mmCIF file of C-alpha atoms and ligand atoms in Angstrom:
data_model
loop_
_atom_site.group_PDB
_atom_site.id
_atom_site.type_symbol
_atom_site.label_atom_id
_atom_site.label_comp_id
_atom_site.label_asym_id
_atom_site.label_seq_id
_atom_site.Cartn_x
_atom_site.Cartn_y
_atom_site.Cartn_z
ATOM 1 C CA MET A 66 -12.503 -18.405 -16.976
ATOM 2 C CA SER A 67 -12.759 -14.824 -18.973
ATOM 3 C CA THR A 68 -10.031 -12.617 -17.097
ATOM 4 C CA PRO A 69 -11.271 -11.150 -13.573
ATOM 5 C CA VAL A 70 -13.917 -7.653 -13.707
ATOM 6 C CA ILE A 71 -10.929 -6.055 -11.598
ATOM 7 C CA SER A 72 -8.191 -6.993 -10.597
ATOM 8 C CA ALA A 73 -6.133 -5.392 -7.618
ATOM 9 C CA ARG A 74 -2.893 -6.321 -6.578
ATOM 10 C CA ASN A 75 -1.153 -5.412 -3.689
ATOM 11 C CA LEU A 76 -2.747 -2.124 -3.518
ATOM 12 C CA THR A 77 -1.742 0.587 -1.461
ATOM 13 C CA VAL A 78 -4.159 3.764 -0.294
ATOM 14 C CA THR A 79 -1.748 6.030 2.037
ATOM 15 C CA TYR A 80 -3.302 9.265 3.160
ATOM 16 C CA ARG A 81 -1.079 12.203 4.993
ATOM 17 C CA ILE A 82 -3.514 13.409 7.535
ATOM 18 C CA GLY A 83 -0.974 15.830 9.680
ATOM 19 C CA HIS A 84 2.116 16.930 11.552
ATOM 20 C CA SER A 85 3.495 15.349 14.391
ATOM 21 C CA LEU A 86 4.924 17.845 17.687
ATOM 22 C CA LEU A 87 7.992 16.771 16.838
ATOM 23 C CA GLY A 88 7.184 18.369 11.930
ATOM 24 C CA LYS A 89 7.226 14.271 11.084
ATOM 25 C CA GLY A 90 4.378 13.297 8.542
ATOM 26 C CA VAL A 91 1.784 11.354 9.667
ATOM 27 C CA SER A 92 0.626 9.016 7.591
ATOM 28 C CA LEU A 93 -1.237 7.029 7.281
ATOM 29 C CA ASN A 94 -2.393 3.109 5.223
ATOM 30 C CA ALA A 95 -5.727 3.396 4.514
ATOM 31 C CA VAL A 96 -5.804 -0.063 2.880
ATOM 32 C CA GLU A 97 -2.620 -2.277 2.541
ATOM 33 C CA ASP A 98 -1.756 -4.383 0.567
ATOM 34 C CA VAL A 99 -4.776 -5.705 -0.678
ATOM 35 C CA SER A 100 -4.488 -8.598 -3.799
ATOM 36 C CA ILE A 101 -8.119 -10.259 -5.340
ATOM 37 C CA GLU A 102 -10.503 -10.999 -7.955
ATOM 38 C CA ILE A 103 -13.854 -10.287 -8.532
ATOM 39 C CA GLU A 104 -14.968 -12.697 -11.714
ATOM 40 C CA ARG A 105 -17.004 -10.983 -14.137
ATOM 41 C CA GLY A 106 -20.592 -11.121 -13.728
ATOM 42 C CA ASN A 107 -20.043 -11.866 -9.713
ATOM 43 C CA PHE A 108 -21.631 -9.856 -6.329
ATOM 44 C CA PHE A 109 -18.561 -10.008 -4.559
ATOM 45 C CA GLY A 110 -19.540 -8.643 -0.490
ATOM 46 C CA LEU A 111 -16.863 -6.565 1.535
ATOM 47 C CA VAL A 112 -17.062 -6.873 4.579
ATOM 48 C CA GLY A 113 -15.486 -5.506 8.238
ATOM 49 C CA GLU A 114 -16.257 -2.951 11.277
ATOM 50 C CA SER A 115 -16.039 0.801 10.801
ATOM 51 C CA GLY A 116 -12.260 2.428 9.471
ATOM 52 C CA SER A 117 -11.456 -1.164 8.129
ATOM 53 C CA GLY A 118 -11.091 0.574 4.374
ATOM 54 C CA LYS A 119 -14.158 -0.936 3.087
ATOM 55 C CA THR A 120 -14.661 1.880 1.802
ATOM 56 C CA THR A 121 -11.383 2.934 -0.394
ATOM 57 C CA LEU A 122 -10.472 0.255 -1.291
ATOM 58 C CA GLY A 123 -13.455 1.212 -3.411
ATOM 59 C CA ARG A 124 -12.962 4.595 -3.927
ATOM 60 C CA ALA A 125 -9.365 3.184 -4.493
ATOM 61 C CA ILE A 126 -11.002 0.816 -8.064
ATOM 62 C CA LEU A 127 -13.293 3.970 -8.794
ATOM 63 C CA LYS A 128 -9.980 5.513 -8.729
ATOM 64 C CA ALA A 129 -11.324 7.971 -7.208
ATOM 65 C CA ALA A 130 -8.669 7.212 -3.962
ATOM 66 C CA PRO A 131 -5.107 7.677 -4.226
ATOM 67 C CA ILE A 132 -3.866 4.128 -5.532
ATOM 68 C CA THR A 133 -0.213 4.816 -3.843
ATOM 69 C CA GLY A 134 0.883 1.022 -4.668
ATOM 70 C CA GLY A 135 0.495 -2.083 -5.984
ATOM 71 C CA HIS A 136 -2.051 -2.623 -9.012
ATOM 72 C CA VAL A 137 -6.002 -2.315 -10.285
ATOM 73 C CA ASN A 138 -6.376 -3.555 -13.525
ATOM 74 C CA TYR A 139 -10.185 -3.856 -15.140
ATOM 75 C CA THR A 140 -11.487 -5.565 -18.104
ATOM 76 C CA ASP A 141 -14.666 -5.788 -20.143
ATOM 77 C CA ASP A 142 -15.131 -7.302 -23.289
ATOM 78 C CA GLU A 143 -13.938 -4.661 -24.812
ATOM 79 C CA VAL A 144 -10.963 -2.642 -23.017
ATOM 80 C CA SER A 145 -8.751 -2.776 -20.314
ATOM 81 C CA TYR A 146 -7.151 -0.964 -18.007
ATOM 82 C CA ASP A 147 -3.998 0.031 -15.748
ATOM 83 C CA LEU A 148 -5.390 1.838 -13.616
ATOM 84 C CA ALA A 149 -3.223 3.102 -11.566
ATOM 85 C CA ASN A 150 -1.363 4.212 -15.058
ATOM 86 C CA VAL A 151 -4.294 5.698 -17.485
ATOM 87 C CA THR A 152 -5.088 7.992 -19.125
ATOM 88 C CA LYS A 153 -6.997 10.948 -19.132
ATOM 89 C CA ALA A 154 -8.926 9.280 -22.025
ATOM 90 C CA GLU A 155 -8.798 6.368 -20.460
ATOM 91 C CA LEU A 156 -10.504 7.267 -17.310
ATOM 92 C CA LYS A 157 -12.674 9.797 -19.258
ATOM 93 C CA ASP A 158 -14.193 6.163 -20.432
ATOM 94 C CA TYR A 159 -13.631 4.269 -17.354
ATOM 95 C CA ARG A 160 -16.059 7.167 -16.180
ATOM 96 C CA LYS A 161 -18.532 5.589 -17.153
ATOM 97 C CA ARG A 162 -18.462 1.943 -17.380
ATOM 98 C CA ALA A 163 -17.714 1.497 -13.289
ATOM 99 C CA GLN A 164 -20.524 3.395 -10.902
ATOM 100 C CA LEU A 165 -21.299 4.160 -7.828
ATOM 101 C CA ILE A 166 -24.551 3.720 -5.550
ATOM 102 C CA PHE A 167 -24.156 6.552 -2.697
ATOM 103 C CA GLN A 168 -25.188 5.135 1.406
ATOM 104 C CA ASP A 169 -27.208 7.896 1.632
ATOM 105 C CA PRO A 170 -30.416 8.999 -0.612
ATOM 106 C CA TYR A 171 -30.966 10.876 1.244
ATOM 107 C CA ALA A 172 -27.171 13.667 0.687
ATOM 108 C CA ALA A 173 -27.639 12.273 -3.026
ATOM 109 C CA LEU A 174 -29.770 13.479 -5.229
ATOM 110 C CA SER A 175 -30.194 17.645 -6.494
ATOM 111 C CA PRO A 176 -33.370 18.437 -3.850
ATOM 112 C CA ARG A 177 -33.698 21.143 -7.190
ATOM 113 C CA MET A 178 -34.023 18.565 -10.069
ATOM 114 C CA THR A 179 -36.706 16.637 -11.453
ATOM 115 C CA VAL A 180 -36.072 12.852 -11.288
ATOM 116 C CA ARG A 181 -35.434 12.303 -15.045
ATOM 117 C CA ASP A 182 -32.823 15.739 -14.794
ATOM 118 C CA ILE A 183 -31.339 13.323 -12.161
ATOM 119 C CA ILE A 184 -30.658 10.198 -14.625
ATOM 120 C CA ALA A 185 -30.297 12.156 -17.611
ATOM 121 C CA GLU A 186 -27.042 14.507 -16.038
ATOM 122 C CA PRO A 187 -24.842 11.705 -16.133
ATOM 123 C CA LEU A 188 -25.419 10.706 -19.868
ATOM 124 C CA GLU A 189 -24.750 15.212 -20.600
ATOM 125 C CA VAL A 190 -22.350 15.327 -18.199
ATOM 126 C CA MET A 191 -20.063 12.124 -20.632
ATOM 127 C CA GLY A 192 -21.698 13.583 -24.167
ATOM 128 C CA LEU A 193 -23.339 9.895 -24.187
ATOM 129 C CA THR A 194 -26.517 11.061 -26.279
ATOM 130 C CA ARG A 195 -26.950 13.517 -28.540
ATOM 131 C CA THR A 196 -30.245 15.013 -29.138
ATOM 132 C CA ARG A 197 -32.947 15.376 -27.285
ATOM 133 C CA GLU A 198 -34.669 12.262 -27.577
ATOM 134 C CA GLU A 199 -32.167 10.418 -26.997
ATOM 135 C CA THR A 200 -31.390 10.780 -23.564
ATOM 136 C CA ASP A 201 -35.145 10.420 -22.935
ATOM 137 C CA ALA A 202 -35.400 7.082 -24.298
ATOM 138 C CA ARG A 203 -32.212 5.888 -22.214
ATOM 139 C CA VAL A 204 -34.566 6.882 -19.431
ATOM 140 C CA ARG A 205 -37.496 5.722 -19.771
ATOM 141 C CA GLU A 206 -35.410 2.764 -20.622
ATOM 142 C CA ILE A 207 -33.469 2.971 -18.013
ATOM 143 C CA ALA A 208 -36.189 4.016 -15.513
ATOM 144 C CA ALA A 209 -38.257 0.849 -16.496
ATOM 145 C CA LYS A 210 -35.659 -1.271 -15.176
ATOM 146 C CA CYS A 211 -35.343 0.749 -11.697
ATOM 147 C CA ARG A 212 -39.983 0.165 -11.546
ATOM 148 C CA LEU A 213 -39.886 3.966 -12.207
ATOM 149 C CA ASN A 214 -42.635 5.145 -14.968
ATOM 150 C CA LEU A 215 -43.187 8.762 -16.774
ATOM 151 C CA GLU A 216 -44.838 9.927 -13.297
ATOM 152 C CA HIS A 217 -42.219 9.411 -11.685
ATOM 153 C CA LEU A 218 -39.852 10.672 -14.176
ATOM 154 C CA ARG A 219 -41.438 14.385 -12.888
ATOM 155 C CA ARG A 220 -41.967 14.910 -9.696
ATOM 156 C CA PHE A 221 -39.122 16.139 -6.924
ATOM 157 C CA PRO A 222 -37.064 13.617 -4.599
ATOM 158 C CA HIS A 223 -38.268 15.336 -2.258
ATOM 159 C CA ALA A 224 -41.955 13.801 -2.812
ATOM 160 C CA PHE A 225 -39.657 10.373 -2.498
ATOM 161 C CA SER A 226 -39.849 7.237 -0.412
ATOM 162 C CA GLY A 227 -36.531 6.122 0.466
ATOM 163 C CA GLY A 228 -36.178 2.423 -1.387
ATOM 164 C CA GLN A 229 -37.624 4.998 -3.974
ATOM 165 C CA ARG A 230 -34.772 7.391 -3.735
ATOM 166 C CA GLN A 231 -32.545 4.281 -3.438
ATOM 167 C CA ARG A 232 -34.166 2.793 -6.871
ATOM 168 C CA ILE A 233 -33.364 6.572 -8.153
ATOM 169 C CA SER A 234 -29.812 6.480 -6.937
ATOM 170 C CA ILE A 235 -29.264 3.143 -8.430
ATOM 171 C CA ALA A 236 -31.503 4.631 -12.036
ATOM 172 C CA ARG A 237 -27.949 7.722 -11.938
ATOM 173 C CA ALA A 238 -25.839 5.427 -12.033
ATOM 174 C CA LEU A 239 -27.063 2.252 -14.457
ATOM 175 C CA VAL A 240 -27.981 4.994 -17.033
ATOM 176 C CA SER A 241 -24.315 4.835 -18.394
ATOM 177 C CA GLY A 242 -24.153 1.377 -19.222
ATOM 178 C CA PRO A 243 -21.269 0.623 -17.214
ATOM 179 C CA ARG A 244 -19.953 -3.258 -16.829
ATOM 180 C CA PHE A 245 -18.715 -3.060 -13.197
ATOM 181 C CA ILE A 246 -20.448 -0.722 -9.957
ATOM 182 C CA VAL A 247 -19.753 -0.654 -6.124
ATOM 183 C CA ALA A 248 -22.652 -0.726 -3.732
ATOM 184 C CA ASP A 249 -21.331 1.055 -0.303
ATOM 185 C CA GLU A 250 -23.382 -0.040 2.103
ATOM 186 C CA SER A 251 -26.482 1.084 0.086
ATOM 187 C CA VAL A 252 -28.991 -0.621 2.069
ATOM 188 C CA ALA A 253 -27.978 0.730 4.895
ATOM 189 C CA ALA A 254 -30.493 3.827 5.138
ATOM 190 C CA LEU A 255 -33.258 1.914 5.074
ATOM 191 C CA ASP A 256 -35.839 0.149 6.596
ATOM 192 C CA VAL A 257 -35.205 -3.864 6.605
ATOM 193 C CA SER A 258 -38.961 -4.011 5.191
ATOM 194 C CA ILE A 259 -37.724 -2.284 2.259
ATOM 195 C CA GLN A 260 -33.560 -3.151 1.958
ATOM 196 C CA ALA A 261 -34.869 -6.429 0.211
ATOM 197 C CA ASP A 262 -36.919 -4.254 -2.627
ATOM 198 C CA VAL A 263 -33.996 -3.257 -3.593
ATOM 199 C CA LEU A 264 -32.054 -6.159 -2.443
ATOM 200 C CA ASN A 265 -34.248 -7.402 -4.821
ATOM 201 C CA LEU A 266 -33.054 -4.906 -7.886
ATOM 202 C CA LEU A 267 -30.050 -4.923 -7.341
ATOM 203 C CA LYS A 268 -29.166 -8.931 -7.955
ATOM 204 C CA GLN A 269 -31.817 -8.621 -10.542
ATOM 205 C CA ILE A 270 -29.565 -5.993 -12.292
ATOM 206 C CA GLN A 271 -26.414 -8.752 -11.694
ATOM 207 C CA ARG A 272 -28.553 -11.021 -13.472
ATOM 208 C CA ASP A 273 -30.387 -9.455 -16.437
ATOM 209 C CA MET A 274 -27.256 -6.702 -17.311
ATOM 210 C CA GLY A 275 -24.810 -8.915 -16.490
ATOM 211 C CA ILE A 276 -22.517 -5.947 -14.654
ATOM 212 C CA SER A 277 -20.827 -6.901 -11.247
ATOM 213 C CA PHE A 278 -20.714 -6.020 -8.042
ATOM 214 C CA LEU A 279 -18.365 -5.044 -5.466
ATOM 215 C CA PHE A 280 -20.915 -5.077 -2.699
ATOM 216 C CA ILE A 281 -19.558 -2.796 0.865
ATOM 217 C CA SER A 282 -22.037 -3.801 3.882
ATOM 218 C CA HIS A 283 -21.432 -3.742 7.879
ATOM 219 C CA ASP A 284 -24.566 -6.332 7.436
ATOM 220 C CA LEU A 285 -23.482 -10.013 6.650
ATOM 221 C CA SER A 286 -26.706 -11.498 7.339
ATOM 222 C CA VAL A 287 -27.291 -9.606 4.167
ATOM 223 C CA VAL A 288 -24.350 -10.716 3.097
ATOM 224 C CA ALA A 289 -25.061 -14.144 3.540
ATOM 225 C CA HIS A 290 -27.618 -13.805 0.949
ATOM 226 C CA VAL A 291 -27.012 -11.867 -1.948
ATOM 227 C CA CYS A 292 -23.108 -12.303 -2.398
ATOM 228 C CA ASP A 293 -21.417 -14.821 -4.435
ATOM 229 C CA HIS A 294 -18.285 -14.153 -2.933
ATOM 230 C CA VAL A 295 -17.067 -12.585 0.620
ATOM 231 C CA ALA A 296 -13.764 -10.675 1.792
ATOM 232 C CA VAL A 297 -13.083 -10.030 5.553
ATOM 233 C CA MET A 298 -10.397 -6.668 6.402
ATOM 234 C CA TYR A 299 -9.417 -6.179 9.546
ATOM 235 C CA LEU A 300 -7.307 -2.663 9.434
ATOM 236 C CA GLY A 301 -6.505 -2.277 5.721
ATOM 237 C CA ARG A 302 -5.342 -5.320 5.670
ATOM 238 C CA LEU A 303 -7.623 -8.559 3.761
ATOM 239 C CA VAL A 304 -7.674 -11.468 6.316
ATOM 240 C CA GLU A 305 -10.131 -13.197 4.189
ATOM 241 C CA THR A 306 -11.264 -14.240 0.872
ATOM 242 C CA ALA A 307 -13.844 -16.667 0.171
ATOM 243 C CA PRO A 308 -16.869 -18.175 -1.659
ATOM 244 C CA THR A 309 -20.098 -17.179 0.638
ATOM 245 C CA ARG A 310 -21.571 -20.628 1.678
ATOM 246 C CA ALA A 311 -17.287 -21.476 2.496
ATOM 247 C CA LEU A 312 -16.186 -18.955 4.606
ATOM 248 C CA PHE A 313 -19.706 -18.455 6.922
ATOM 249 C CA SER A 314 -19.663 -22.170 7.002
ATOM 250 C CA ARG A 315 -15.786 -23.034 8.200
ATOM 251 C CA PRO A 316 -13.731 -19.505 8.372
ATOM 252 C CA ARG A 317 -10.419 -20.144 8.691
ATOM 253 C CA HIS A 318 -9.631 -16.667 10.237
ATOM 254 C CA PRO A 319 -10.774 -16.076 14.414
ATOM 255 C CA TYR A 320 -11.949 -12.279 13.033
ATOM 256 C CA THR A 321 -13.858 -13.722 10.534
ATOM 257 C CA SER A 322 -14.905 -15.534 13.183
ATOM 258 C CA ALA A 323 -15.915 -13.596 15.490
ATOM 259 C CA LEU A 324 -18.001 -11.032 13.233
ATOM 260 C CA LEU A 325 -19.440 -14.394 12.244
ATOM 261 C CA SER A 326 -21.224 -15.446 15.762
ATOM 262 C CA ALA A 327 -22.243 -11.504 16.588
ATOM 263 C CA ILE A 328 -24.742 -12.278 13.817
ATOM 264 C CA PRO A 329 -28.261 -12.434 15.604
ATOM 265 C CA SER A 330 -29.778 -16.362 14.557
ATOM 266 C CA LEU A 331 -32.845 -17.734 14.291
ATOM 267 C CA ASP A 332 -31.949 -21.167 16.553
ATOM 268 C CA PRO A 333 -32.876 -19.941 19.948
ATOM 269 C CA ASP A 334 -30.589 -22.885 21.593
ATOM 270 C CA GLU A 335 -27.419 -21.119 19.756
ATOM 271 C CA ARG A 336 -28.720 -18.357 21.088
ATOM 272 C CA GLY A 337 -26.609 -16.158 23.484
ATOM 273 C CA GLU A 338 -23.221 -19.481 23.126
ATOM 274 C CA THR A 339 -21.771 -17.118 21.040
ATOM 275 C CA ASP A 340 -18.461 -15.035 22.231
ATOM 276 C CA LYS A 341 -18.213 -11.841 20.934
ATOM 277 C CA LEU A 342 -15.369 -9.962 19.401
ATOM 278 C CA GLU A 343 -14.342 -7.541 22.302
ATOM 279 C CA GLY A 344 -12.392 -4.497 21.869
ATOM 280 C CA GLU A 345 -11.544 -1.277 19.648
ATOM 281 C CA ILE A 346 -10.558 -1.703 16.516
ATOM 282 C CA PRO A 347 -6.423 0.396 17.775
ATOM 283 C CA SER A 348 -5.389 2.960 15.852
ATOM 284 C CA PRO A 349 -4.475 3.056 11.412
ATOM 285 C CA THR A 350 -2.162 5.136 12.736
ATOM 286 C CA ASN A 351 0.159 2.910 14.541
ATOM 287 C CA PRO A 352 -1.158 -0.231 13.663
ATOM 288 C CA PRO A 353 -0.438 -2.981 15.995
ATOM 289 C CA PRO A 354 3.354 -5.570 14.534
ATOM 290 C CA GLY A 355 2.311 -8.625 13.306
ATOM 291 C CA CYS A 356 -0.976 -9.948 13.244
ATOM 292 C CA ARG A 357 -2.884 -7.244 13.140
ATOM 293 C CA PHE A 358 -5.547 -8.611 14.646
ATOM 294 C CA HIS A 359 -2.784 -9.535 17.648
ATOM 295 C CA THR A 360 -4.330 -7.710 20.551
ATOM 296 C CA ARG A 361 -8.142 -9.056 20.175
ATOM 297 C CA CYS A 362 -7.211 -12.671 18.968
ATOM 298 C CA ARG A 363 -8.082 -15.157 21.441
ATOM 299 C CA PHE A 364 -5.851 -17.620 19.775
ATOM 300 C CA ALA A 365 -2.583 -15.215 19.160
ATOM 301 C CA ARG A 366 1.162 -16.175 20.559
ATOM 302 C CA ASP A 367 4.213 -14.447 20.298
ATOM 303 C CA ARG A 368 4.847 -15.527 16.774
ATOM 304 C CA CYS A 369 1.956 -13.774 16.017
ATOM 305 C CA ARG A 370 3.364 -10.564 17.614
ATOM 306 C CA THR A 371 6.468 -10.910 14.705
ATOM 307 C CA ASP A 372 5.600 -11.971 12.080
ATOM 308 C CA VAL A 373 2.951 -10.748 9.170
ATOM 309 C CA PRO A 374 0.413 -13.372 7.812
ATOM 310 C CA GLU A 375 1.113 -13.607 4.052
ATOM 311 C CA LEU A 376 -2.967 -15.081 2.633
ATOM 312 C CA ARG A 377 -2.716 -19.483 2.107
ATOM 313 C CA GLU A 378 -5.370 -20.961 0.219
ATOM 314 C CA MET A 379 -7.601 -22.925 2.344
ATOM 315 C CA GLY A 380 -9.648 -24.284 0.027
ATOM 316 C CA PRO A 381 -10.861 -23.643 -3.274
ATOM 317 C CA GLY A 382 -10.388 -20.000 -3.933
ATOM 318 C CA HIS A 383 -10.546 -19.772 -0.364
ATOM 319 C CA PHE A 384 -7.499 -17.453 0.952
ATOM 320 C CA ALA A 385 -6.906 -17.005 5.112
ATOM 321 C CA SER A 386 -4.281 -15.340 6.072
ATOM 322 C CA CYS A 387 -3.977 -16.471 10.013
ATOM 323 C CA HIS A 388 -0.283 -18.401 11.017
ATOM 324 C CA PHE A 389 -2.416 -20.928 12.637
ATOM 325 C CA ALA A 390 -4.787 -21.105 10.406
ATOM 326 C CA GLU A 391 -5.031 -24.429 9.504
ATOM 327 C CA GLU A 392 -4.369 -25.675 13.085
ATOM 328 C CA PHE A 393 -8.444 -24.721 14.682
ATOM 329 C CA ASP A 394 -11.992 -25.112 13.910
ATOM 330 C CA PHE A 395 -12.505 -21.279 14.636
ATOM 331 C CA THR A 396 -16.282 -22.593 14.084
ATOM 332 C CA GLN A 397 -15.263 -24.275 17.614
ATOM 333 C CA HIS A 398 -14.450 -21.832 19.663
ATOM 334 C CA TYR A 399 -16.731 -18.396 17.704
ATOM 335 C CA GLY A 400 -20.354 -20.786 17.321
ATOM 336 C CA SER A 401 -21.369 -20.701 13.848
ATOM 337 C CA ALA A 402 -22.570 -18.925 10.985
ATOM 338 C CA ALA A 403 -23.198 -21.963 9.478
ATOM 339 C CA THR A 404 -27.557 -21.016 9.847
ATOM 340 C CA ALA A 405 -27.039 -17.286 8.076
ATOM 341 C CA ALA A 406 -25.268 -18.747 4.437
ATOM 342 C CA LYS A 407 -27.079 -19.058 1.210
HETATM 343 N N1 LIG J 632 -10.489 10.929 2.738
HETATM 344 C C1 LIG J 632 -8.850 10.864 3.877
HETATM 345 N N2 LIG J 632 -7.651 11.032 5.195
HETATM 346 C C2 LIG J 632 -7.288 10.278 5.277
HETATM 347 N N3 LIG J 632 -7.518 9.364 5.860
HETATM 348 C C3 LIG J 632 -8.689 9.022 5.570
HETATM 349 C C4 LIG J 632 -9.284 9.529 4.874
HETATM 350 N N4 LIG J 632 -10.690 8.306 4.097
HETATM 351 C C5 LIG J 632 -10.430 7.170 5.366
HETATM 352 N N5 LIG J 632 -9.284 7.528 5.582
HETATM 353 C C6 LIG J 632 -8.807 6.861 7.217
HETATM 354 O O1 LIG J 632 -8.684 5.663 6.262
HETATM 355 C C7 LIG J 632 -9.539 4.662 7.395
HETATM 356 C C8 LIG J 632 -9.831 4.211 6.552
HETATM 357 O O2 LIG J 632 -11.957 4.535 6.244
HETATM 358 P P1 LIG J 632 -12.628 3.401 5.850
HETATM 359 O O3 LIG J 632 -13.680 5.187 5.225
HETATM 360 O O4 LIG J 632 -12.175 2.910 4.126
HETATM 361 O O5 LIG J 632 -13.157 2.638 6.450
HETATM 362 P P2 LIG J 632 -14.879 2.017 6.242
HETATM 363 O O6 LIG J 632 -14.301 0.691 6.403
HETATM 364 O O7 LIG J 632 -15.360 2.427 5.127
HETATM 365 O O8 LIG J 632 -15.383 2.533 7.788
HETATM 366 P P3 LIG J 632 -16.731 1.640 7.383
HETATM 367 O O9 LIG J 632 -17.630 1.540 8.327
HETATM 368 O O10 LIG J 632 -16.961 3.424 8.822
HETATM 369 O O11 LIG J 632 -18.020 3.734 6.063
HETATM 370 C C9 LIG J 632 -10.138 5.761 8.383
HETATM 371 O O12 LIG J 632 -9.060 5.310 9.704
HETATM 372 C C10 LIG J 632 -10.398 6.300 8.443
HETATM 373 O O13 LIG J 632 -10.315 6.828 9.052
HETATM 374 S S1 LIG J 633 -1.760 -15.149 13.387
HETATM 375 FE FE1 LIG J 633 -2.251 -15.296 15.236
HETATM 376 S S2 LIG J 633 -3.731 -12.876 16.205
HETATM 377 FE FE2 LIG J 633 -3.165 -13.534 14.345
HETATM 378 S S3 LIG J 633 -4.849 -14.441 14.303
HETATM 379 FE FE3 LIG J 633 -3.333 -15.691 14.084
HETATM 380 S S4 LIG J 633 -4.007 -16.128 15.876
HETATM 381 FE FE4 LIG J 633 -5.397 -14.557 15.918
HETATM 382 MG MG1 LIG J 634 -17.374 2.807 4.425
#
């Protein structure tokens, strides 16, 4: 098997966020000790409640958030970079190879630029084309892949619907020829009917262009349908990662199981039978000792309050960090979301 496009080892992102009343520095680990591998050509999902560190992990992998501990390696057919120690020249090159699709297509596009100029800008900023003709040819090629025609290229963003705007954002992300894309809640702002259109486009890009994705989403039913592999974060830490089918059919961490049980079931017999996740996420500036999930976990025992659970392999490519992952069938307690898996 080829080297993963992204390999993060013990990645930590710490932010300093001010001072306490006693004048001591206060910091928080938005991401702590996270290790993941994204195989080439994979559609890799990242889920977890708000504030669990998904965006920060995606930004650290793009070298847009500080890597304060651990390593992130990027590898494609041509280059391999240790992102914690890249040179300026390597970082400039990495910017072409790894791109971000924003959450909000309304905020991301400059209202004063035509669609042609919006898509062309990365080419010009990165110096990837030499003549206007070359730029136009590349813009047209990528626009066509995103189902935008010549007429669209002449207009301004306000003339477009949310779904079309997101296709413009995707074209802009694709124009530099990336091998890896972080899509952070890229369909969350869209109507459900339009989400499918944009998701199909992302999947087509994955298949036809061989681009790997880190797909960040709150919506587990979307993740179940589009992702090959999924990672679950809680309060900055990775709690479970597995091939999609394994994660949805047999979660090995109570947090994953509780998240899955919150997916509305299509089966009327299953509705209302599941336990929902209760309570607030604790403050990341003062996370609970031991297992971070113990303040909300119905299976917590004494050991969970003191010992940090290691991530352990539970099956092929399936890892979970719960002291009792082997003991319980969590689907029995939280309900199974297996019907949602692809
Ligand atoms: N630049 C920053 N400075 C200080 N704290 C930050 C910064 N960025 C994120 N955080 C904090 O890090 C934690 C993780 O935030 P992050 O945005 O990565 O979560 P998320 O999982 O993407 O949440 P959401 O689902 O709401 O987008 C939060 O507690 C957040 O307040
Ligand atoms: S280690 Fe304990 S608190 Fe943490 S998820 Fe497992 S049972 Fe729950
Ligand atoms: Mg986020």
